[in-house]
CSV table of C-alpha atoms in Angstrom, one decimal:
chain,number,residue,atom,x,y,z
J,1,MET,CA,47.8,38.2,76.7
J,2,LYS,CA,50.6,40.7,76.7
J,3,ARG,CA,53.2,37.9,77.2
J,4,THR,CA,51.8,36.1,74.1
J,5,LEU,CA,51.7,39.1,72.0
J,6,PHE,CA,55.3,40.0,73.0
J,7,SER,CA,56.4,36.4,72.2
J,8,ALA,CA,54.7,36.4,68.7
J,9,LEU,CA,56.3,39.9,67.9
J,10,LEU,CA,59.8,38.7,68.9
J,11,LEU,CA,59.3,35.5,66.9
J,12,SER,CA,58.3,37.4,63.8
J,13,ALA,CA,61.2,39.8,64.2
J,14,GLY,CA,63.6,37.0,64.4
J,15,LEU,CA,62.2,35.3,61.3
J,16,PHE,CA,62.3,38.6,59.5
J,17,MET,CA,66.0,39.1,60.4
J,18,GLY,CA,66.8,35.5,59.5
J,19,ALA,CA,65.2,35.9,56.0
J,20,CYS,CA,67.3,39.0,55.4
J,21,ASN,CA,70.5,37.1,56.2
J,22,ARG,CA,69.5,34.2,54.1
J,23,ASP,CA,69.0,36.5,51.0
J,24,LYS,CA,72.3,38.1,51.7
J,25,ALA,CA,74.1,34.8,51.9
J,26,ALA,CA,72.5,33.7,48.7
J,27,ALA,CA,73.5,37.0,46.9
J,28,GLU,CA,77.1,36.5,48.1
J,29,GLY,CA,77.6,33.0,46.7
J,30,THR,CA,79.8,31.0,48.9
J,31,GLU,CA,80.4,34.0,51.3
J,32,GLY,CA,78.3,34.3,54.5
J,33,MET,CA,77.2,31.2,56.2
J,34,ASN,CA,78.8,28.8,53.7
J,35,ALA,CA,82.2,30.4,53.8
J,36,ALA,CA,82.6,29.2,57.5
J,37,ALA,CA,81.6,25.7,56.5
J,38,THR,CA,84.0,25.6,53.5
J,39,TYR,CA,86.8,27.0,55.6
J,40,ALA,CA,86.2,24.5,58.4
J,41,ALA,CA,86.1,21.6,55.8
J,42,ASP,CA,89.3,22.8,54.1
J,43,ALA,CA,91.0,23.0,57.5
J,44,ALA,CA,89.9,19.4,58.4
J,45,ASN,CA,91.1,18.0,55.1
J,46,PRO,CA,94.1,19.9,53.9
J,47,THR,CA,95.1,19.2,50.2
J,48,VAL,CA,98.6,17.7,49.8
J,49,ASP,CA,100.1,18.9,46.6
J,50,ASN,CA,101.7,16.1,44.8
J,51,PRO,CA,103.8,17.5,42.0
J,52,ASN,CA,103.8,14.0,40.2
J,53,ALA,CA,100.0,13.6,40.2
J,54,THR,CA,98.7,14.5,36.8
J,55,ALA,CA,95.3,15.2,35.4
J,56,GLU,CA,94.2,12.9,32.4
J,57,SER,CA,95.1,15.6,29.9
J,58,GLU,CA,98.6,16.1,31.2
J,59,THR,CA,101.7,14.2,30.3
J,60,PRO,CA,103.3,12.0,33.1
J,61,ASN,CA,106.3,13.4,34.9
J,62,PRO,CA,109.4,11.5,33.4
J,63,ASN,CA,111.3,12.2,36.6
J,64,ALA,CA,108.8,10.8,39.1
J,65,PRO,CA,109.9,8.1,41.4
J,66,VAL,CA,108.6,4.6,40.6
J,67,MET,CA,107.9,1.9,43.2
J,68,THR,CA,108.9,-1.5,41.7
J,69,PHE,CA,108.2,-4.4,44.0
J,70,ALA,CA,109.9,-7.7,44.0
J,71,GLU,CA,106.4,-9.2,44.6
J,72,THR,CA,103.0,-7.6,45.0
J,73,GLU,CA,101.2,-10.5,46.4
J,74,HIS,CA,102.0,-12.9,49.2
J,75,ASP,CA,100.2,-16.2,50.3
J,76,PHE,CA,100.7,-17.4,53.8
J,77,GLY,CA,98.9,-20.6,53.0
J,78,ASP,CA,97.1,-22.4,55.7
J,79,ILE,CA,97.4,-20.9,59.3
J,80,LYS,CA,95.6,-21.8,62.6
J,81,PRO,CA,93.0,-19.6,64.2
J,82,GLY,CA,94.6,-16.8,66.3
J,83,ASP,CA,97.9,-17.0,64.5
J,84,VAL,CA,99.8,-13.6,63.8
J,85,VAL,CA,101.8,-13.8,60.7
J,86,LYS,CA,104.1,-11.3,59.1
J,87,HIS,CA,105.7,-10.6,55.7
J,88,THR,CA,108.1,-8.1,54.3
J,89,PHE,CA,107.5,-6.6,50.8
J,90,SER,CA,110.7,-5.2,49.3
J,91,PHE,CA,110.6,-2.5,46.6
J,92,THR,CA,113.2,-0.4,44.7
J,93,ASN,CA,112.8,3.2,43.6
J,94,THR,CA,113.5,2.7,39.9
J,95,GLY,CA,112.5,6.4,39.1
J,96,LYS,CA,114.7,9.5,38.8
J,97,SER,CA,113.8,11.3,42.0
J,98,PRO,CA,113.4,10.4,45.8
J,99,LEU,CA,110.4,8.4,46.6
J,100,LEU,CA,108.5,9.3,49.8
J,101,ILE,CA,105.6,7.1,51.2
J,102,SER,CA,103.0,9.3,53.0
J,103,ASN,CA,100.7,6.6,54.1
J,104,ALA,CA,99.8,2.8,53.9
J,105,VAL,CA,96.3,1.7,54.8
J,106,ALA,CA,95.1,-1.9,54.9
J,107,SER,CA,91.6,-3.0,53.9
J,108,CYS,CA,91.0,-4.4,57.4
J,109,GLY,CA,92.0,-3.5,61.0
J,110,CYS,CA,93.4,-7.0,61.3
J,111,THR,CA,96.2,-6.0,59.0
J,112,THR,CA,98.8,-3.6,60.0
J,113,PRO,CA,101.4,-2.1,57.6
J,114,ASN,CA,104.6,-0.4,58.7
J,115,TRP,CA,106.9,1.1,55.9
J,116,THR,CA,110.2,3.0,55.4
J,117,LYS,CA,109.7,6.5,56.6
J,118,GLU,CA,112.8,8.2,55.1
J,119,PRO,CA,113.0,9.3,51.4
J,120,ILE,CA,114.3,6.4,49.2
J,121,GLN,CA,116.8,7.8,46.6
J,122,PRO,CA,116.8,6.5,43.0
J,123,GLY,CA,118.1,3.1,43.0
J,124,GLY,CA,117.5,2.6,46.7
J,125,LYS,CA,115.4,0.0,48.5
J,126,GLY,CA,112.6,0.1,50.9
J,127,THR,CA,110.3,-2.2,52.7
J,128,ILE,CA,106.7,-2.6,53.8
J,129,ASP,CA,106.2,-4.9,56.6
J,130,VAL,CA,102.7,-6.4,56.9
J,131,GLN,CA,101.3,-8.1,59.9
J,132,PHE,CA,97.9,-10.1,59.8
J,133,ASN,CA,96.2,-11.2,63.0
J,134,SER,CA,93.8,-14.1,62.3
J,135,GLN,CA,91.9,-13.8,65.7
J,136,GLY,CA,88.2,-14.0,65.0
J,137,LYS,CA,88.7,-14.7,61.3
J,138,SER,CA,88.0,-18.1,59.4
J,139,GLY,CA,88.3,-19.4,56.0
J,140,VAL,CA,90.0,-17.7,52.9
J,141,GLN,CA,91.3,-14.1,53.6
J,142,HIS,CA,92.3,-11.7,51.0
J,143,LYS,CA,93.7,-8.3,52.2
J,144,GLU,CA,94.9,-5.3,50.2
J,145,ILE,CA,97.2,-2.6,51.3
J,146,SER,CA,97.1,0.7,49.5
J,147,ILE,CA,100.4,2.7,49.6
J,148,GLN,CA,100.2,6.4,49.0
J,149,ALA,CA,103.5,8.0,47.8
J,150,ASN,CA,104.7,10.6,45.4
J,151,THR,CA,104.6,8.2,42.5
J,152,GLN,CA,102.6,8.0,39.3
J,153,PRO,CA,100.0,6.7,40.0
J,154,SER,CA,100.0,8.0,43.5
J,155,VAL,CA,98.6,4.8,45.0
J,156,ASN,CA,100.3,1.4,44.7
J,157,LYS,CA,98.6,-1.8,46.0
J,158,ILE,CA,100.0,-5.1,47.6
J,159,VAL,CA,98.1,-8.1,48.6
J,160,ILE,CA,98.2,-10.8,51.3
J,161,LYS,CA,96.3,-14.0,51.3
J,162,THR,CA,95.7,-16.9,53.7
J,163,ASN,CA,93.4,-19.7,54.6
J,164,ILE,CA,92.5,-19.9,58.3
J,165,LEU,CA,91.8,-23.4,59.1
J,166,ALA,CA,88.7,-24.5,61.1
J,167,ASP,CA,89.3,-24.6,64.9
J,168,ALA,CA,89.3,-28.3,65.8
J,169,SER,CA,88.4,-27.7,69.3
J,170,ALA,CA,85.1,-26.2,68.3
J,171,GLY,CA,84.0,-29.6,66.9
J,172,PRO,CA,83.1,-30.7,63.4
J,173,VAL,CA,82.4,-28.1,60.7
J,174,ARG,CA,79.3,-28.3,58.7
J,175,GLN,CA,79.9,-27.8,55.0
């Protein structure tokens, strides 16, 4: 009996103290319990300051780098299942300041981009090599690569396409 009474008393004291802390956190706004979560989220996702990014109400930076591609789309045509194909996209910095690519991300894990890592001076050229592995894929494929850079807009896109032929060793294909 004493043990049950003591446990109930301990539980109610814990609830009372928890309610007090909750009211304090609510009164402080984002301080208290939420401040730790906000700090952890900010540390996990640091903001990269892009001086060339603008809000809708701001005017574009006339000195921003500009990524001008010789082509923004490449079609590999028909390929066999399991083929690995590559293409190099060339671009020129037609802007007035150095261009720096921070990342390139493909829409699928089967597509791997590799890009010029050094800053590209105005008038300079750079490349983005794209490799596509058709293993496990079939039919028409359309893959997009998003390139994040200090340009306006901050994301440029290129596309690869191909048609993976049916595997003849698997027998006839039902249509």
